[in-house]
Coordinates of C-alpha atoms and ligand atoms in Angstrom, one line a residue:
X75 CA 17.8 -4.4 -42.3
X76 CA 19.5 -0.6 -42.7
X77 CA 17.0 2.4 -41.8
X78 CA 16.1 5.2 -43.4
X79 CA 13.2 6.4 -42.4
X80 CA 11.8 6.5 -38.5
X81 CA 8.8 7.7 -37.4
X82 CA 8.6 9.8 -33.9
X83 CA 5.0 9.6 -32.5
X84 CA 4.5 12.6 -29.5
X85 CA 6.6 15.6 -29.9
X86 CA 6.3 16.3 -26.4
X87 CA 9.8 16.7 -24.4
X88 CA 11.7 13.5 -25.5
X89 CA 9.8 13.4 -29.0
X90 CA 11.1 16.4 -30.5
X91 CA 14.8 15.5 -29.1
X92 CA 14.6 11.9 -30.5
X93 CA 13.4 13.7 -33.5
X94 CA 16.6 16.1 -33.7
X95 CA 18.7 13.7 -33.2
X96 CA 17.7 11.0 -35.9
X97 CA 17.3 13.9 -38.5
X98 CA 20.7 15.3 -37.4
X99 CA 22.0 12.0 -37.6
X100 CA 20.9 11.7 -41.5
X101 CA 17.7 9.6 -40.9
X102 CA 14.2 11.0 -42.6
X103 CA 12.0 11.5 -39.9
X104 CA 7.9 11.8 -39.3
X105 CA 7.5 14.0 -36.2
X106 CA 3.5 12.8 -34.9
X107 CA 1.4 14.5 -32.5
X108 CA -2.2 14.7 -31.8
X109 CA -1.8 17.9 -31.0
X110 CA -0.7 20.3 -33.8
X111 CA 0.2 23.2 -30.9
X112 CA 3.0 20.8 -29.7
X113 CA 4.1 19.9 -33.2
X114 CA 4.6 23.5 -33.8
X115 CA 6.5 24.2 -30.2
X116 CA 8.2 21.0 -31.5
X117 CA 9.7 23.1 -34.7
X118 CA 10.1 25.8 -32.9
X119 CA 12.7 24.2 -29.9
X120 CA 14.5 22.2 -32.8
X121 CA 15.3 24.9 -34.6
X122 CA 16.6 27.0 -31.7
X123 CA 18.7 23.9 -30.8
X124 CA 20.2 23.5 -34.2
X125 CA 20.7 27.6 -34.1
X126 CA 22.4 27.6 -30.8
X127 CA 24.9 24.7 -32.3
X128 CA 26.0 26.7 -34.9
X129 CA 26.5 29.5 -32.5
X130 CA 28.9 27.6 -30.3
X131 CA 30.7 26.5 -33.3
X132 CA 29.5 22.7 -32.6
X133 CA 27.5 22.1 -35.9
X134 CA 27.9 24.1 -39.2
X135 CA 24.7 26.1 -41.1
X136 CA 25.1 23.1 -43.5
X137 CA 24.1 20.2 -41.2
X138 CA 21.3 22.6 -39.9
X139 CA 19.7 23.1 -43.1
X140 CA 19.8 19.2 -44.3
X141 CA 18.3 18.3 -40.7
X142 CA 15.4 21.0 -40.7
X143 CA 14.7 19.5 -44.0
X144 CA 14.6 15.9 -43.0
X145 CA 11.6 16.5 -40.6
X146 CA 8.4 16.4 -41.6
X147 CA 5.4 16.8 -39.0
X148 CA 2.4 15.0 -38.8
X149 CA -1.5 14.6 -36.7
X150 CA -2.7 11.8 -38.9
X151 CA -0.7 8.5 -37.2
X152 CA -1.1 6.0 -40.2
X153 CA 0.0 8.4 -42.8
X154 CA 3.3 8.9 -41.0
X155 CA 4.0 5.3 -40.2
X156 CA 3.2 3.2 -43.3
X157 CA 6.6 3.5 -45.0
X158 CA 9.1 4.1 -41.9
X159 CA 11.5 1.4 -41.0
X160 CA 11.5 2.5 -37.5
X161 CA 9.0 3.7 -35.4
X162 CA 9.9 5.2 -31.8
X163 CA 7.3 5.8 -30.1
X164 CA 7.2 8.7 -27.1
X165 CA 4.0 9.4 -25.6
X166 CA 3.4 10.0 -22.6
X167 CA 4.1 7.3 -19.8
X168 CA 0.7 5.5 -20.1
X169 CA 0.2 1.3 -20.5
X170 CA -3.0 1.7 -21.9
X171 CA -2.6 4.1 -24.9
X172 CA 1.1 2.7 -25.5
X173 CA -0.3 -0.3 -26.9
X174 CA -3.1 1.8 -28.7
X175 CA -0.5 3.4 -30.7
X176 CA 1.6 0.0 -31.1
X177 CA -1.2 -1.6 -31.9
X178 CA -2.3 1.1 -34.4
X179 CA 1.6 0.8 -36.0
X180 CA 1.0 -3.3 -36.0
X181 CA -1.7 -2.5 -38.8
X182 CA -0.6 0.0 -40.7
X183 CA 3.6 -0.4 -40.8
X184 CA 5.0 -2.9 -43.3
X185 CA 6.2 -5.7 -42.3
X186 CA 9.7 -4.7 -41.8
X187 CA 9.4 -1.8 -39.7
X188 CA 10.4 -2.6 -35.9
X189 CA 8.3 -0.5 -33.3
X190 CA 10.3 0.7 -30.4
X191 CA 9.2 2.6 -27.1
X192 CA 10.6 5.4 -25.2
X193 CA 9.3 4.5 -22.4
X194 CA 11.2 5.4 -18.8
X195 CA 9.9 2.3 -17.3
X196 CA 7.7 -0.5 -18.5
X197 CA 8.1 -3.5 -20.3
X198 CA 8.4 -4.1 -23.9
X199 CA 7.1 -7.6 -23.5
X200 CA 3.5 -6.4 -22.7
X201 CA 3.3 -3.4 -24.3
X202 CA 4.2 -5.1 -28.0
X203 CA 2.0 -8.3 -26.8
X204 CA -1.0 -6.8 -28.5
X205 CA 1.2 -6.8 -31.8
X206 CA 1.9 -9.5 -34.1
X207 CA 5.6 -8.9 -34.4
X208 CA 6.5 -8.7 -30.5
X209 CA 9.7 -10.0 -32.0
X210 CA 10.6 -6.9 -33.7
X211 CA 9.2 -4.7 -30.3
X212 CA 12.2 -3.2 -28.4
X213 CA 12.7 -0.3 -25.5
X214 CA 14.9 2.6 -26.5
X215 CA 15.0 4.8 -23.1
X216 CA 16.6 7.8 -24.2
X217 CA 17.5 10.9 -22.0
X218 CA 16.2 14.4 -21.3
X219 CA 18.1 16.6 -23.2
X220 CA 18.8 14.0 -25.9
X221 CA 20.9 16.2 -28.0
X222 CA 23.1 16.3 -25.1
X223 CA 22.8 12.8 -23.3
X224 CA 25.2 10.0 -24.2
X225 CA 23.7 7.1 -23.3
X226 CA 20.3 5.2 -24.8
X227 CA 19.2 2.6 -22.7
X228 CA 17.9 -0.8 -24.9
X229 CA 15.7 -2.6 -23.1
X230 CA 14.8 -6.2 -24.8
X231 CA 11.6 -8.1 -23.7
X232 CA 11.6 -12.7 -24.0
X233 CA 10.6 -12.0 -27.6
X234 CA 12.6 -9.3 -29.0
X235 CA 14.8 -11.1 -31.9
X236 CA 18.8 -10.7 -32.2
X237 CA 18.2 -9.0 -35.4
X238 CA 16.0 -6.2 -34.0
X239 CA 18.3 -5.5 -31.2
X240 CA 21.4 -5.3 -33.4
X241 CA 19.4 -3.0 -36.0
X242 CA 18.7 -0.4 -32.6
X243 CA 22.3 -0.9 -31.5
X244 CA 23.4 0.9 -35.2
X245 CA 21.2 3.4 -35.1
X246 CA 21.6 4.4 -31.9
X247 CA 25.4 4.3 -32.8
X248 CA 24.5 6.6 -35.9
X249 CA 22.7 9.0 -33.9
X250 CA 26.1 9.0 -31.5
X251 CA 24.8 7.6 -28.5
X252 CA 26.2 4.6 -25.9
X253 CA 23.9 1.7 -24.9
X254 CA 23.3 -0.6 -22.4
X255 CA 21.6 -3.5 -23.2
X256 CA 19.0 -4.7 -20.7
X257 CA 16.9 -7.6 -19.9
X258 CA 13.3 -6.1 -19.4
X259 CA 12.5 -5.8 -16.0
X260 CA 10.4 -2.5 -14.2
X261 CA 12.6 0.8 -14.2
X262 CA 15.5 -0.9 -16.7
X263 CA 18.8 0.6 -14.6
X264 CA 18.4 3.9 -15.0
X265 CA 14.7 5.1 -13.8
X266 CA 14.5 2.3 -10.7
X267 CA 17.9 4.0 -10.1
X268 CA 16.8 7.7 -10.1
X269 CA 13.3 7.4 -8.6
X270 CA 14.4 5.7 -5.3
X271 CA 17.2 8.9 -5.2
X272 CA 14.5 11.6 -5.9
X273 CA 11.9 10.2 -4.2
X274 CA 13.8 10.5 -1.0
X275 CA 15.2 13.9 -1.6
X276 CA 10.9 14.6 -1.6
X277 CA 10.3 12.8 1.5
X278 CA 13.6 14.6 3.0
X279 CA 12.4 17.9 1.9
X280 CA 8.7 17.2 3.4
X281 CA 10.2 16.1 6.8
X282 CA 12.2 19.2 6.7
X283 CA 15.6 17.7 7.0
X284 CA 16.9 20.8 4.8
X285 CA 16.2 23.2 2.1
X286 CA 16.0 21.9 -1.8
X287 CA 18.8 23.7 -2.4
X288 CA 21.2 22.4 0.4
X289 CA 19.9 19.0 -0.6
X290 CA 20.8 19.0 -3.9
X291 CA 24.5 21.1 -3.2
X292 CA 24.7 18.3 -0.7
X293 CA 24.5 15.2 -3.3
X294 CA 26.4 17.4 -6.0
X295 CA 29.0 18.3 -4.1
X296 CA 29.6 15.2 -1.4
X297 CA 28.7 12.5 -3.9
X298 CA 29.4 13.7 -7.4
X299 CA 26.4 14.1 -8.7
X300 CA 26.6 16.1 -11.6
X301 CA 22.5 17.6 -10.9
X302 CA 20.9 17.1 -7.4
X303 CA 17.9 15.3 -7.9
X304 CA 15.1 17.5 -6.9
X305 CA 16.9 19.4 -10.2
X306 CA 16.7 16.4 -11.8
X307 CA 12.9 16.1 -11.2
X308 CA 12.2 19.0 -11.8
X309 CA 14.0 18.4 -15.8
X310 CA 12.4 15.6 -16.3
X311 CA 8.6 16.6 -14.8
X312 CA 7.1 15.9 -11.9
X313 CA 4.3 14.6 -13.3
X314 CA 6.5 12.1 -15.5
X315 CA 8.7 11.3 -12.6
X316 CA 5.1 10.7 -10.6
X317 CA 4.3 8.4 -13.4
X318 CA 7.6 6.1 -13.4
X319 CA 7.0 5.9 -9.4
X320 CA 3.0 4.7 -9.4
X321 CA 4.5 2.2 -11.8
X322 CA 7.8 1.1 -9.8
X323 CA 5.4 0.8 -6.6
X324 CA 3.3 -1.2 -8.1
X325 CA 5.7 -3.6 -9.7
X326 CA 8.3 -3.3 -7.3
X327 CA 6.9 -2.9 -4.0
X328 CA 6.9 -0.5 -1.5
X329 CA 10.2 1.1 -1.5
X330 CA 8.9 3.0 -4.3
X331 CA 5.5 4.8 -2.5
X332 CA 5.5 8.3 -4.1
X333 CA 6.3 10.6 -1.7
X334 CA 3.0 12.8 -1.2
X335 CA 4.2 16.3 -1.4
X336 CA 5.4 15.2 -5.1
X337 CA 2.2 13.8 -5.4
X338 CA 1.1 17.9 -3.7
X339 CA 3.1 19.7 -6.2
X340 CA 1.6 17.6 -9.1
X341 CA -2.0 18.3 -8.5
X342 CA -1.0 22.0 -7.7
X343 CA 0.1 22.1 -11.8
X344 CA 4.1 22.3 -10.5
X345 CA 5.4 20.5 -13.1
X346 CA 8.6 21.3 -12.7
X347 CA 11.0 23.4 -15.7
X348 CA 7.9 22.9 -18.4
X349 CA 5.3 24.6 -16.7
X350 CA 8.4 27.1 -15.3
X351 CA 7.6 26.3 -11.7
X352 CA 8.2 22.9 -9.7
X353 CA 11.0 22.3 -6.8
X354 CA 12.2 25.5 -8.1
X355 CA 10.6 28.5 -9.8
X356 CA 11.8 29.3 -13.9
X357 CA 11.9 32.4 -15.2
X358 CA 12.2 31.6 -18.8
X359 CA 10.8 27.9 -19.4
Ligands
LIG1450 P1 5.4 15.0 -22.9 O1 4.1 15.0 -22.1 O2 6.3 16.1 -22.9 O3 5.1 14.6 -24.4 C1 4.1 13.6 -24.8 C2 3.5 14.0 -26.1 O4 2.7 12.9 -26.6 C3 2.6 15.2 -26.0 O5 3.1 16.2 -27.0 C4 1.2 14.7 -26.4 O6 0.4 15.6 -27.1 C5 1.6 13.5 -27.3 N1 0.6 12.5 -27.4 C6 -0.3 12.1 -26.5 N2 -1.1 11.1 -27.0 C7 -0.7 10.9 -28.3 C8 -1.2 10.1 -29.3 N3 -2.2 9.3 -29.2 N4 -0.6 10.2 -30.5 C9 0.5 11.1 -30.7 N5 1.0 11.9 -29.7 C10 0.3 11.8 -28.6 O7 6.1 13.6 -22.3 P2 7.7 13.3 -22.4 O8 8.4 13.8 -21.2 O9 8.2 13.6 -23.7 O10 7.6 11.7 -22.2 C11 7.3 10.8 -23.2 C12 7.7 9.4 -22.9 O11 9.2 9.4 -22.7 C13 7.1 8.8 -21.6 O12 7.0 7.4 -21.8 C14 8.2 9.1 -20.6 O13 8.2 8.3 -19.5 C15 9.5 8.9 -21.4 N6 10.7 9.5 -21.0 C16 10.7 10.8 -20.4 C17 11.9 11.4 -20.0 C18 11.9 12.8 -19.5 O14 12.9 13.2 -18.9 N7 10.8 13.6 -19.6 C19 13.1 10.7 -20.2 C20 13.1 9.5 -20.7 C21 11.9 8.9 -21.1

């Protein structure tokens, strides 16, 4: 099957980016929120991303116009979805209301359309068990910024046919990114990877071992690192990187325990870059 058309439900951080990326890479594209305030901010981010690539001489005015014009926003879920061939779905990190929306998609999409899931650490498997086409249900884990990150992670569950993994393989490779394929398990590489490593830079800042700062010069500098990872956290949301942890700890034991002054800075609305304060305070988020 060749896709044209992929629908994007939440255009929260990754939704918007996702969204960029598949208009910029010549796909139509139904942006879907419930919120119409975030589908607006949504607009607003791509078009100052698109602006600053023609400023740094990386896109021309050209391929900025025919993107802008690929996107079209949407609150109502069924209307955007029932003549996409792909949907990726980017929600926030939640079992629960990821099947709603896959299970919402089941009914409405044609029978074609694969549904895929953004998300940083669960499994494919269960959330497309509720559909009836968990052989066309796949993980795309994608990375914050994703104009700028290389990589998609694919994540396929026991169900997930050939067919639907080498249709995600193009149009990943369409929207210019490298994958990995995985074997679902909880965290894929990347996340089980990066929560172990921030969740002990938390713990090492609450015992008081050093600042933030020298702990994240420390892991850029003497381990090559290219962001320390209370940095990283603080990118990605604390509240998301919370999220991936209660998960991993849960499916993978103890080692993963969120660290309570993450767990602290959370309740305290420190959300890290998007709420302009987390690890480190933001002037202009
Ligand atoms: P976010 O909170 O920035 O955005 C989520 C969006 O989903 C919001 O705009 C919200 O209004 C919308 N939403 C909520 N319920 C909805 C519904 N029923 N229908 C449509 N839209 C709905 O979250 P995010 O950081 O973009 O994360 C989204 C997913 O991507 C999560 O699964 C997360 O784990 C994963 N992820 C995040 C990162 C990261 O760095 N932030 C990286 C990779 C993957």
């Amino acid at each position: 099957m060749e896709v044209h058309k992929i629908a994007v439900i939440g255009a929260g951080t990754m939704g918007r980016g996702i969204a960029q990326v598949s208009a910029m890479a010549g796909f139509q594209v139904n942006i879907v929120d419930v919120d119409d305030t975030r589908l607006k901010q949504a607009d607003k981010k791509i078009k100052e991303n698109l602006q600053k690539g023609v400023d740094l001489g990386k896109i021309d005015t050209g391929l900025m116009e025919t993107s802008l014009q690929r996107l079209s926003a949407f609150t109502d879920l069924p209307l955007a979805v029932q003549d996409v061939d792909l949907v990726i779905e980017s929600v926030p990190e939640d079992l629960l209301l990821k099947q709603s929306i896959f299970r919402k998609c089941d009914e409405v999409c044609p029978t074609r359309t694969i549904l895929a899931t953004n998300t940083s650490t669960m499994s494919p498997g269960e959330i497309g068990s509720i559909t009836k086409r968990p052989h066309q249900v796949i993980a795309m884990h994608f990375f914050n910024p994703v104009h700028l990150m290389k990589l998609v992670e694919v994540i396929r569950s026991l169900d997930t046919a050939d067919e639907t993994l080498a249709v995600v393989l193009e149009v990943s490779a369409k929207m210019g990114k490298e994958t990995v394929v995985v074997n679902e398990s909880p965290g894929f590489i990347t996340s089980r990877i990066s929560a172990l490593v921030g969740n002990e830079a938390f713990y090492m800042l609450m015992e008081g071992v050093a600042s933030a700062a020298d702990i994240d010069r420390a892991i850029k500098l003497g381990l090559n690192y290219p962001m320390g990872p209370l940095e990283l956290a603080d990118l990605v949301g604390l509240d998301v990187r919370l999220r991936n942890l209660q998960y991993l700890h849960q499916t993978l034991g103890e080692k993963f325990r969120p660290c309570p002054l993450l767990i602290k800075y959370v309740q305290a609305g420190r959300l890290g870059r998007k709420s302009g304060r987390g690890v480190y305070e933001y002037r202009n988020a």
